[in-house]
PDB file of C-alpha atoms in Angstrom:
ATOM      1  CA  MET A  29      -6.671  10.091   1.947  1.00  0.00           C
ATOM      2  CA  LYS A  30      -8.906   7.267   0.428  1.00  0.00           C
ATOM      3  CA  ILE A  31      -6.879   4.370   1.008  1.00  0.00           C
ATOM      4  CA  ARG A  32      -6.387   5.337   4.804  1.00  0.00           C
ATOM      5  CA  LEU A  33      -9.846   5.847   5.420  1.00  0.00           C
ATOM      6  CA  LEU A  34     -11.223   2.703   3.891  1.00  0.00           C
ATOM      7  CA  SER A  35      -8.164   1.195   6.397  1.00  0.00           C
ATOM      8  CA  TRP A  36      -9.575   2.592   9.326  1.00  0.00           C
ATOM      9  CA  VAL A  37     -13.244   1.805   8.346  1.00  0.00           C
ATOM     10  CA  VAL A  38     -11.896  -1.819   8.218  1.00  0.00           C
ATOM     11  CA  ALA A  39     -10.446  -1.886  11.141  1.00  0.00           C
ATOM     12  CA  LEU A  40     -12.933  -0.823  13.100  1.00  0.00           C
ATOM     13  CA  TRP A  41     -15.067  -3.679  11.688  1.00  0.00           C
ATOM     14  CA  LEU A  42     -12.754  -5.904  12.663  1.00  0.00           C
ATOM     15  CA  VAL A  43     -12.924  -4.573  16.275  1.00  0.00           C
ATOM     16  CA  GLY A  44     -16.480  -4.785  15.966  1.00  0.00           C
ATOM     17  CA  ALA A  45     -17.096  -8.353  14.505  1.00  0.00           C
ATOM     18  CA  SER A  46     -14.261  -8.955  17.748  1.00  0.00           C
ATOM     19  CA  VAL A  47     -16.174  -7.264  20.714  1.00  0.00           C
ATOM     20  CA  ALA A  48     -19.613  -9.118  19.693  1.00  0.00           C
ATOM     21  CA  GLN A  49     -17.918 -12.251  19.527  1.00  0.00           C
ATOM     22  CA  ALA A  50     -16.250 -11.868  22.700  1.00  0.00           C
ATOM     23  CA  GLY A  51     -18.026  -9.242  24.623  1.00  0.00           C
ATOM     24  CA  GLY A  52     -17.000  -6.223  24.395  1.00  0.00           C
ATOM     25  CA  ASN A  53     -15.297  -5.689  28.016  1.00  0.00           C
ATOM     26  CA  GLN A  54     -13.027  -8.186  27.612  1.00  0.00           C
ATOM     27  CA  VAL A  55     -11.939  -6.990  24.401  1.00  0.00           C
ATOM     28  CA  LEU A  56     -11.093  -4.027  26.281  1.00  0.00           C
ATOM     29  CA  ARG A  57      -9.786  -5.690  29.263  1.00  0.00           C
ATOM     30  CA  VAL A  58      -6.824  -6.875  27.070  1.00  0.00           C
ATOM     31  CA  MET A  59      -6.602  -3.776  25.182  1.00  0.00           C
ATOM     32  CA  ALA A  60      -5.932  -1.629  28.378  1.00  0.00           C
ATOM     33  CA  SER A  61      -3.091  -4.536  29.456  1.00  0.00           C
ATOM     34  CA  THR A  62      -1.657  -4.047  25.845  1.00  0.00           C
ATOM     35  CA  VAL A  63       1.185  -1.296  25.236  1.00  0.00           C
ATOM     36  CA  ARG A  64       3.300  -0.334  21.514  1.00  0.00           C
ATOM     37  CA  LEU A  65       6.351  -0.782  21.633  1.00  0.00           C
ATOM     38  CA  THR A  66       9.138   1.887  19.105  1.00  0.00           C
ATOM     39  CA  VAL A  67      11.904  -0.694  17.801  1.00  0.00           C
ATOM     40  CA  VAL A  68      14.504   1.592  16.402  1.00  0.00           C
ATOM     41  CA  HIS A  69      16.693   0.015  14.027  1.00  0.00           C
ATOM     42  CA  PRO A  70      19.636   0.975  11.805  1.00  0.00           C
ATOM     43  CA  PHE A  71      17.259   1.930   9.328  1.00  0.00           C
ATOM     44  CA  GLY A  72      14.544   3.969  10.887  1.00  0.00           C
ATOM     45  CA  GLN A  73      12.014   2.825  13.184  1.00  0.00           C
ATOM     46  CA  GLY A  74       9.479   0.078  13.617  1.00  0.00           C
ATOM     47  CA  SER A  75       6.507  -1.119  15.665  1.00  0.00           C
ATOM     48  CA  CYS A  76       5.583  -3.676  17.556  1.00  0.00           C
ATOM     49  CA  SER A  77       3.687  -4.715  20.513  1.00  0.00           C
ATOM     50  CA  ALA A  78       3.274  -5.994  24.211  1.00  0.00           C
ATOM     51  CA  PHE A  79       1.208  -6.561  27.192  1.00  0.00           C
ATOM     52  CA  SER A  80       1.411  -7.211  30.524  1.00  0.00           C
ATOM     53  CA  ILE A  81       2.141 -10.285  32.633  1.00  0.00           C
ATOM     54  CA  ASP A  82       2.656  -8.168  36.179  1.00  0.00           C
ATOM     55  CA  GLN A  83       1.816  -5.263  37.236  1.00  0.00           C
ATOM     56  CA  LYS A  84       3.389  -4.920  40.232  1.00  0.00           C
ATOM     57  CA  ARG A  85       7.168  -5.796  38.804  1.00  0.00           C
ATOM     58  CA  SER A  86       5.808  -3.328  35.618  1.00  0.00           C
ATOM     59  CA  LEU A  87       6.759  -7.073  32.708  1.00  0.00           C
ATOM     60  CA  PHE A  88       5.499  -7.510  29.693  1.00  0.00           C
ATOM     61  CA  LEU A  89       5.561 -10.134  27.569  1.00  0.00           C
ATOM     62  CA  THR A  90       6.713  -9.723  24.193  1.00  0.00           C
ATOM     63  CA  ALA A  91       8.134 -11.103  20.783  1.00  0.00           C
ATOM     64  CA  GLN A  92      11.925 -11.364  21.106  1.00  0.00           C
ATOM     65  CA  HIS A  93      12.643  -9.991  17.255  1.00  0.00           C
ATOM     66  CA  CYS A  94      11.397  -6.711  18.271  1.00  0.00           C
ATOM     67  CA  THR A  95      13.880  -6.474  21.548  1.00  0.00           C
ATOM     68  CA  ARG A  96      17.191  -7.593  18.977  1.00  0.00           C
ATOM     69  CA  THR A  97      18.028  -3.788  18.767  1.00  0.00           C
ATOM     70  CA  LYS A  98      18.389  -3.559  22.836  1.00  0.00           C
ATOM     71  CA  GLU A  99      16.315   0.099  22.570  1.00  0.00           C
ATOM     72  CA  VAL A 100      13.023  -0.603  22.784  1.00  0.00           C
ATOM     73  CA  TYR A 101      10.783   2.647  24.133  1.00  0.00           C
ATOM     74  CA  ILE A 102       6.958   2.202  24.899  1.00  0.00           C
ATOM     75  CA  THR A 103       5.904   4.671  22.606  1.00  0.00           C
ATOM     76  CA  GLY A 104       5.243   7.866  23.837  1.00  0.00           C
ATOM     77  CA  ASP A 105       7.607   6.988  27.392  1.00  0.00           C
ATOM     78  CA  GLU A 106      11.231   8.695  26.838  1.00  0.00           C
ATOM     79  CA  ALA A 107      12.613   6.143  29.285  1.00  0.00           C
ATOM     80  CA  PRO A 108      14.008   2.554  27.009  1.00  0.00           C
ATOM     81  CA  VAL A 109      12.432  -0.582  28.930  1.00  0.00           C
ATOM     82  CA  LYS A 110      15.202  -2.741  30.560  1.00  0.00           C
ATOM     83  CA  ILE A 111      15.177  -6.120  28.782  1.00  0.00           C
ATOM     84  CA  MET A 112      14.500  -8.453  31.368  1.00  0.00           C
ATOM     85  CA  TYR A 113      15.100 -12.337  29.589  1.00  0.00           C
ATOM     86  CA  GLU A 114      15.500 -13.316  25.649  1.00  0.00           C
ATOM     87  CA  ASP A 115      14.450 -16.453  24.362  1.00  0.00           C
ATOM     88  CA  GLU A 116      15.713 -16.161  20.817  1.00  0.00           C
ATOM     89  CA  PHE A 117      14.477 -19.911  19.697  1.00  0.00           C
ATOM     90  CA  ASN A 118      11.374 -19.259  20.675  1.00  0.00           C
ATOM     91  CA  ASP A 119      11.223 -15.436  20.053  1.00  0.00           C
ATOM     92  CA  LEU A 120      10.266 -14.770  23.414  1.00  0.00           C
ATOM     93  CA  ALA A 121      10.877 -11.676  25.651  1.00  0.00           C
ATOM     94  CA  VAL A 122       9.846 -10.612  28.733  1.00  0.00           C
ATOM     95  CA  ILE A 123      10.562  -6.324  28.961  1.00  0.00           C
ATOM     96  CA  GLN A 124      10.417  -4.304  32.697  1.00  0.00           C
ATOM     97  CA  ALA A 125       8.720  -0.406  31.746  1.00  0.00           C
ATOM     98  CA  ILE A 126       8.537   0.953  35.509  1.00  0.00           C
ATOM     99  CA  GLY A 127       6.176   3.737  35.518  1.00  0.00           C
ATOM    100  CA  GLN A 128       4.147   1.616  33.135  1.00  0.00           C
ATOM    101  CA  SER A 129       0.716  -0.127  35.292  1.00  0.00           C
ATOM    102  CA  ARG A 130      -1.240  -2.494  33.709  1.00  0.00           C
ATOM    103  CA  THR A 131      -3.643  -4.777  34.669  1.00  0.00           C
ATOM    104  CA  SER A 132      -1.430  -8.232  33.888  1.00  0.00           C
ATOM    105  CA  LEU A 133      -3.232 -10.652  31.707  1.00  0.00           C
ATOM    106  CA  LYS A 134      -3.646 -14.200  32.905  1.00  0.00           C
ATOM    107  CA  PRO A 135      -3.088 -17.633  30.864  1.00  0.00           C
ATOM    108  CA  ALA A 136      -5.766 -20.146  30.171  1.00  0.00           C
ATOM    109  CA  GLN A 137      -5.581 -23.406  32.137  1.00  0.00           C
ATOM    110  CA  THR A 138      -4.310 -25.134  29.322  1.00  0.00           C
ATOM    111  CA  ASP A 139      -3.468 -25.082  25.583  1.00  0.00           C
ATOM    112  CA  ILE A 140      -5.971 -24.227  23.100  1.00  0.00           C
ATOM    113  CA  GLU A 141      -7.712 -26.321  20.805  1.00  0.00           C
ATOM    114  CA  ALA A 142      -8.292 -26.704  17.173  1.00  0.00           C
ATOM    115  CA  GLU A 143     -11.168 -24.174  16.088  1.00  0.00           C
ATOM    116  CA  VAL A 144     -11.897 -22.752  19.391  1.00  0.00           C
ATOM    117  CA  PRO A 145     -12.775 -18.580  18.405  1.00  0.00           C
ATOM    118  CA  VAL A 146     -10.124 -16.339  19.605  1.00  0.00           C
ATOM    119  CA  ILE A 147      -8.863 -12.838  19.512  1.00  0.00           C
ATOM    120  CA  LEU A 148      -5.669 -11.433  18.028  1.00  0.00           C
ATOM    121  CA  LEU A 149      -4.538  -7.671  19.709  1.00  0.00           C
ATOM    122  CA  GLY A 150      -1.550  -5.382  18.908  1.00  0.00           C
ATOM    123  CA  TYR A 151      -0.655  -2.461  17.372  1.00  0.00           C
ATOM    124  CA  GLY A 152      -1.079  -3.032  13.347  1.00  0.00           C
ATOM    125  CA  HIS A 153       0.379  -0.970  10.865  1.00  0.00           C
ATOM    126  CA  GLY A 154       2.003   0.514  13.778  1.00  0.00           C
ATOM    127  CA  TRP A 155      -1.864   2.462  14.424  1.00  0.00           C
ATOM    128  CA  ASN A 156      -2.003   4.919  17.905  1.00  0.00           C
ATOM    129  CA  GLN A 157      -4.924   2.545  18.503  1.00  0.00           C
ATOM    130  CA  PRO A 158      -4.858  -1.046  18.869  1.00  0.00           C
ATOM    131  CA  LEU A 159      -6.631  -3.514  16.214  1.00  0.00           C
ATOM    132  CA  SER A 160      -8.488  -6.684  17.223  1.00  0.00           C
ATOM    133  CA  VAL A 161      -9.295  -9.815  14.631  1.00  0.00           C
ATOM    134  CA  ALA A 162     -11.679 -12.113  15.515  1.00  0.00           C
ATOM    135  CA  ALA A 163     -10.047 -15.520  14.136  1.00  0.00           C
ATOM    136  CA  SER A 164      -9.647 -19.285  15.222  1.00  0.00           C
ATOM    137  CA  SER A 165      -7.109 -21.887  15.941  1.00  0.00           C
ATOM    138  CA  VAL A 166      -6.937 -24.086  13.460  1.00  0.00           C
ATOM    139  CA  GLU A 167      -3.610 -26.859  14.054  1.00  0.00           C
ATOM    140  CA  GLN A 168      -0.518 -27.534  15.289  1.00  0.00           C
ATOM    141  CA  TYR A 169       2.695 -26.208  12.307  1.00  0.00           C
ATOM    142  CA  LEU A 170       6.410 -26.798  12.231  1.00  0.00           C
ATOM    143  CA  TRP A 171       7.956 -23.765  11.404  1.00  0.00           C
ATOM    144  CA  PHE A 172      10.594 -24.953   8.730  1.00  0.00           C
ATOM    145  CA  ARG A 173      10.244 -28.276   9.706  1.00  0.00           C
ATOM    146  CA  HIS A 174      12.629 -28.614  12.818  1.00  0.00           C
ATOM    147  CA  PRO A 175      11.023 -30.823  15.123  1.00  0.00           C
ATOM    148  CA  LEU A 176      10.741 -28.544  18.078  1.00  0.00           C
ATOM    149  CA  ASP A 177       9.646 -25.564  16.684  1.00  0.00           C
ATOM    150  CA  LEU A 178       6.081 -25.662  17.229  1.00  0.00           C
ATOM    151  CA  TYR A 179       3.491 -23.289  16.685  1.00  0.00           C
ATOM    152  CA  THR A 180       0.033 -22.701  16.795  1.00  0.00           C
ATOM    153  CA  THR A 181      -1.863 -21.963  13.730  1.00  0.00           C
ATOM    154  CA  PHE A 182      -4.910 -18.850  13.114  1.00  0.00           C
ATOM    155  CA  THR A 183      -6.894 -17.463  10.574  1.00  0.00           C
ATOM    156  CA  PRO A 184      -6.845 -14.956   9.199  1.00  0.00           C
ATOM    157  CA  ARG A 185      -3.698 -13.242   9.281  1.00  0.00           C
ATOM    158  CA  CYS A 186      -2.233 -10.976  11.585  1.00  0.00           C
ATOM    159  CA  TYR A 187      -0.808  -7.704  10.758  1.00  0.00           C
ATOM    160  CA  GLY A 188       2.939  -5.321  10.542  1.00  0.00           C
ATOM    161  CA  GLY A 189       3.286  -4.047  14.041  1.00  0.00           C
ATOM    162  CA  GLN A 190       1.337  -6.627  15.943  1.00  0.00           C
ATOM    163  CA  SER A 191       3.501  -8.858  16.567  1.00  0.00           C
ATOM    164  CA  GLY A 192       3.777  -9.117  20.670  1.00  0.00           C
ATOM    165  CA  GLY A 193       0.398  -9.143  20.940  1.00  0.00           C
ATOM    166  CA  PRO A 194      -1.315 -10.858  22.795  1.00  0.00           C
ATOM    167  CA  ILE A 195      -4.190 -13.736  21.404  1.00  0.00           C
ATOM    168  CA  VAL A 196      -6.795 -14.028  23.998  1.00  0.00           C
ATOM    169  CA  ASN A 197      -9.523 -17.182  24.211  1.00  0.00           C
ATOM    170  CA  THR A 198     -13.713 -15.059  25.133  1.00  0.00           C
ATOM    171  CA  ALA A 199     -12.737 -15.238  28.205  1.00  0.00           C
ATOM    172  CA  GLY A 200      -9.888 -12.993  28.230  1.00  0.00           C
ATOM    173  CA  GLU A 201      -7.278 -15.023  29.110  1.00  0.00           C
ATOM    174  CA  VAL A 202      -3.844 -16.010  26.750  1.00  0.00           C
ATOM    175  CA  VAL A 203      -3.699 -18.300  24.964  1.00  0.00           C
ATOM    176  CA  SER A 204      -1.106 -17.406  22.201  1.00  0.00           C
ATOM    177  CA  ILE A 205       1.534 -14.451  21.829  1.00  0.00           C
ATOM    178  CA  VAL A 206       1.222 -12.787  17.763  1.00  0.00           C
ATOM    179  CA  GLN A 207       4.592 -13.826  16.620  1.00  0.00           C
ATOM    180  CA  ARG A 208       5.177 -14.334  13.022  1.00  0.00           C
ATOM    181  CA  THR A 209       3.171 -14.384   9.240  1.00  0.00           C
ATOM    182  CA  LYS A 210       2.022 -16.887   7.404  1.00  0.00           C
ATOM    183  CA  ILE A 211       1.051 -14.669   4.428  1.00  0.00           C
ATOM    184  CA  LYS A 212       0.653 -17.629   1.580  1.00  0.00           C
ATOM    185  CA  GLY A 213      -1.884 -19.286   4.205  1.00  0.00           C
ATOM    186  CA  ASN A 214      -3.972 -16.393   5.100  1.00  0.00           C
ATOM    187  CA  THR A 215      -2.888 -17.173   8.946  1.00  0.00           C
ATOM    188  CA  CYS A 216      -1.001 -16.141  11.952  1.00  0.00           C
ATOM    189  CA  LEU A 217       1.630 -17.829  14.489  1.00  0.00           C
ATOM    190  CA  GLY A 218       1.641 -17.815  17.779  1.00  0.00           C
ATOM    191  CA  LYS A 219       3.467 -20.524  20.256  1.00  0.00           C
ATOM    192  CA  PRO A 220       1.202 -22.504  22.069  1.00  0.00           C
ATOM    193  CA  LEU A 221       0.679 -21.441  25.397  1.00  0.00           C
ATOM    194  CA  SER A 222       2.916 -24.304  27.132  1.00  0.00           C
ATOM    195  CA  ILE A 223       5.705 -23.297  25.645  1.00  0.00           C
ATOM    196  CA  ILE A 224       5.258 -19.471  26.590  1.00  0.00           C
ATOM    197  CA  LEU A 225       4.839 -20.726  29.708  1.00  0.00           C
ATOM    198  CA  LEU A 226       7.735 -23.353  29.885  1.00  0.00           C
ATOM    199  CA  SER A 227       9.818 -20.657  28.804  1.00  0.00           C
ATOM    200  CA  THR A 228       8.717 -17.586  30.467  1.00  0.00           C
ATOM    201  CA  GLY A 229       6.270 -18.400  33.422  1.00  0.00           C
ATOM    202  CA  GLN A 230       8.219 -17.290  36.174  1.00  0.00           C
ATOM    203  CA  PHE A 231       8.380 -13.632  35.302  1.00  0.00           C
ATOM    204  CA  TRP A 232       3.843 -13.707  35.344  1.00  0.00           C
ATOM    205  CA  GLN A 233       2.468 -12.664  37.893  1.00  0.00           C
ATOM    206  CA  TYR A 234      -0.586 -15.469  38.589  1.00  0.00           C
ATOM    207  CA  GLN A 235       2.286 -17.018  39.162  1.00  0.00           C
ATOM    208  CA  GLN A 236       3.624 -14.616  42.250  1.00  0.00           C
ATOM    209  CA  GLU A 237      -0.287 -15.134  43.825  1.00  0.00           C
TER     210      GLU A 237
END
């Protein structure tokens, strides 16, 4: 009980810090566009996050490792989502959840530069309320040293359940997506925006406007 209470205190402190940095309205708006996913696998259930990229078509972007089991639900919704697109190499997936109308987020105009303040959002630890973490972009990182598997690193780290959640700048624009945690360096990894849009751009509402 004490541990859980302490966890909530830490979470509220992190939310407060990020709200103060980015502006309460922006953080709350991004939170409202973010949903919690329940992922069913042979050993039980897990949690991920996703965020709206097209309100009209009920499309959400998430990490592809969250959709590998093919049985994914918006938490609290009985109908499974429809997997519209998967990019396994870049760990990106687009899902459709009919009936889930969330304001779509817009991408930033360019890739983020180093040392820029950002907010990492998502349902960390599988909590019922989204967790926001104030962070800053650090550098480019090659996962397993593959010449094409490029990520942007963010400090501090992200948490289990935040996978698929948006990483936004202080204007509330998407700059990346939560995908991996590099525990040794206390950093969070997410694909650069240019790679995300190259892979999934046709599904974003801003492309239809």
